[in-house]
Short mmCIF file of C-alpha atoms in Angstrom, two decimals:
data_model
loop_
_atom_site.label_atom_id
_atom_site.label_comp_id
_atom_site.label_asym_id
_atom_site.label_seq_id
_atom_site.Cartn_x
_atom_site.Cartn_y
_atom_site.Cartn_z
CA UNK A 16 -6.07 -5.54 59.49
CA UNK A 17 -6.85 -8.33 62.30
CA UNK A 18 -5.39 -11.53 62.54
CA UNK A 19 -6.57 -13.67 65.66
CA UNK A 20 -4.78 -16.61 67.69
CA UNK A 21 -5.53 -18.56 70.47
CA UNK A 22 -3.17 -19.39 72.96
CA UNK A 23 -3.66 -22.34 75.86
CA UNK A 24 -1.35 -22.53 79.14
CA UNK A 25 -1.86 -23.61 82.40
CA UNK A 26 -0.16 -21.25 85.19
CA UNK A 27 2.55 -23.25 87.10
CA UNK A 28 3.02 -23.00 90.73
CA UNK A 29 6.16 -20.98 90.28
CA UNK A 30 4.08 -18.12 88.94
CA UNK A 31 2.00 -17.60 91.75
CA UNK A 32 2.01 -15.60 94.82
CA UNK A 33 1.24 -17.33 98.49
CA UNK A 34 -2.59 -16.66 97.66
CA UNK A 35 -2.20 -19.09 94.40
CA UNK A 36 -2.84 -15.97 92.21
CA UNK A 37 -0.51 -15.29 89.26
CA UNK A 38 1.92 -12.64 89.91
CA UNK A 39 1.12 -9.45 87.94
CA UNK A 40 4.63 -9.59 86.18
CA UNK A 41 3.74 -13.21 84.92
CA UNK A 42 0.73 -11.48 82.61
CA UNK A 43 3.38 -9.92 80.24
CA UNK A 44 5.04 -13.26 80.02
CA UNK A 45 2.28 -14.62 79.08
CA UNK A 46 1.48 -12.19 76.43
CA UNK A 47 5.22 -12.78 75.15
CA UNK A 48 4.35 -16.75 75.09
CA UNK A 49 0.94 -15.77 72.97
CA UNK A 50 2.70 -13.47 70.55
CA UNK A 51 5.59 -15.87 69.77
CA UNK A 52 2.79 -18.53 69.04
CA UNK A 53 0.99 -15.88 66.87
CA UNK A 54 3.97 -15.36 64.94
CA UNK A 55 4.75 -19.17 64.64
CA UNK A 56 1.37 -19.96 63.75
CA UNK A 57 1.48 -17.27 61.00
CA UNK A 58 4.42 -19.06 59.49
CA UNK A 59 7.15 -16.99 60.99
CA UNK A 60 8.64 -18.27 64.17
CA UNK A 61 10.65 -15.17 66.09
CA UNK A 62 13.69 -17.32 65.74
CA UNK A 63 13.50 -17.48 61.97
CA UNK A 64 13.03 -13.54 61.96
CA UNK A 65 16.15 -13.01 64.32
CA UNK A 66 18.07 -15.47 61.86
CA UNK A 67 16.94 -13.12 59.02
CA UNK A 68 18.25 -10.05 60.97
CA UNK A 69 14.64 -8.67 62.48
CA UNK A 70 14.03 -7.70 66.10
CA UNK A 71 10.82 -6.52 67.61
CA UNK A 72 11.53 -4.61 70.88
CA UNK A 73 8.90 -3.67 73.12
CA UNK A 74 8.06 -0.12 73.22
CA UNK A 75 5.04 0.09 75.30
CA UNK A 76 2.98 -2.45 77.24
CA UNK A 77 -0.18 -2.33 79.72
CA UNK A 78 -2.39 -4.94 81.45
CA UNK A 79 -5.84 -4.52 83.29
CA UNK A 80 -6.21 -6.84 85.84
CA UNK A 81 -9.98 -7.62 85.74
CA UNK A 82 -10.30 -10.91 87.70
CA UNK A 83 -7.25 -13.06 89.49
CA UNK A 84 -5.61 -15.80 87.34
CA UNK A 85 -5.26 -18.56 89.50
CA UNK A 86 -2.54 -21.51 89.90
CA UNK A 87 -3.49 -24.75 87.61
CA UNK A 88 -6.73 -23.14 85.72
CA UNK A 89 -6.31 -23.21 81.94
CA UNK A 90 -6.43 -20.18 80.50
CA UNK A 91 -7.02 -19.21 76.95
CA UNK A 92 -4.96 -16.04 75.72
CA UNK A 93 -6.56 -14.39 72.29
CA UNK A 94 -4.02 -12.43 70.81
CA UNK A 95 -4.90 -9.94 67.89
CA UNK A 96 -2.42 -8.32 65.39
CA UNK A 97 -4.16 -4.84 65.46
CA UNK A 98 -2.01 -2.95 63.68
CA UNK A 99 1.23 -3.19 61.31
CA UNK A 100 2.11 0.36 59.78
CA UNK A 101 5.91 1.63 59.31
CA UNK A 102 8.30 0.28 61.82
CA UNK A 103 5.46 -0.25 64.40
CA UNK A 104 3.34 -3.28 65.46
CA UNK A 105 0.77 -3.48 67.96
CA UNK A 106 -1.08 -6.41 69.44
CA UNK A 107 -3.84 -6.77 71.76
CA UNK A 108 -4.34 -9.76 74.33
CA UNK A 109 -7.24 -11.03 76.21
CA UNK A 110 -7.14 -13.83 78.78
CA UNK A 111 -9.93 -15.91 79.65
CA UNK A 112 -10.74 -18.66 81.91
CA UNK A 113 -11.08 -21.60 79.26
CA UNK A 114 -13.53 -23.28 81.36
CA UNK A 115 -15.93 -20.43 82.06
CA UNK A 116 -15.24 -18.08 79.21
CA UNK A 117 -14.87 -15.22 81.78
CA UNK A 118 -12.74 -12.34 80.89
CA UNK A 119 -9.51 -12.37 83.05
CA UNK A 120 -7.35 -9.39 81.97
CA UNK A 121 -6.58 -7.48 78.77
CA UNK A 122 -4.01 -5.45 77.78
CA UNK A 123 -1.54 -4.56 74.61
CA UNK A 124 1.97 -4.44 73.42
CA UNK A 125 3.64 -2.19 70.85
CA UNK A 126 6.92 -3.02 69.20
CA UNK A 127 9.24 -1.38 66.61
CA UNK A 128 10.94 -3.52 63.73
CA UNK A 129 14.61 -3.14 64.02
CA UNK A 130 17.55 -4.34 62.28
CA UNK A 131 19.59 -6.94 64.22
CA UNK A 132 22.89 -5.60 63.39
CA UNK A 133 22.62 -2.05 64.48
CA UNK A 134 19.05 -1.64 66.09
CA UNK A 135 17.76 0.84 63.82
CA UNK A 136 14.24 0.98 62.98
CA UNK A 137 13.39 -1.06 59.56
CA UNK A 138 10.37 -1.93 58.00
CA UNK A 139 8.86 -5.36 58.58
CA UNK A 140 10.53 -8.35 56.39
CA UNK A 141 8.57 -8.64 52.74
CA UNK A 142 7.72 -12.42 54.10
CA UNK A 143 5.64 -10.62 56.92
CA UNK A 144 3.94 -8.36 54.93
CA UNK A 145 2.85 -11.02 52.33
CA UNK A 146 1.61 -13.22 55.02
CA UNK A 147 -0.62 -10.47 55.94
CA UNK A 148 -1.98 -9.81 52.61
CA UNK A 149 -3.12 -13.28 52.96
CA UNK A 150 -5.15 -13.32 56.44
#
């Protein structure tokens, strides 16, 4: 299974340190933005999943910083839905300088599907599984 989505964003001044380089913690925020947009593009906005009683807490994350992401430079985040089995979901991310195509960072996040009411692990919603079959 592989579903790829591209998200574009331009780092804000507030995201950077004194050198004009995006602070390392912001990369995970960018991953979250890209993940949210991937779900929206699939037809399942995260807000809808929450309204239906599902949550996707983070269980593991990783980022490799290859080259600095700089203030006001348009970046492209390619998000790949790598795996969805049982209660687990894994996504990978690659951040590119959109102008040059140069790889700046890569990483992953792992999540578990849980019920909002009790935070117990659960299988993904049928809507999500049906969409995956169509992709």
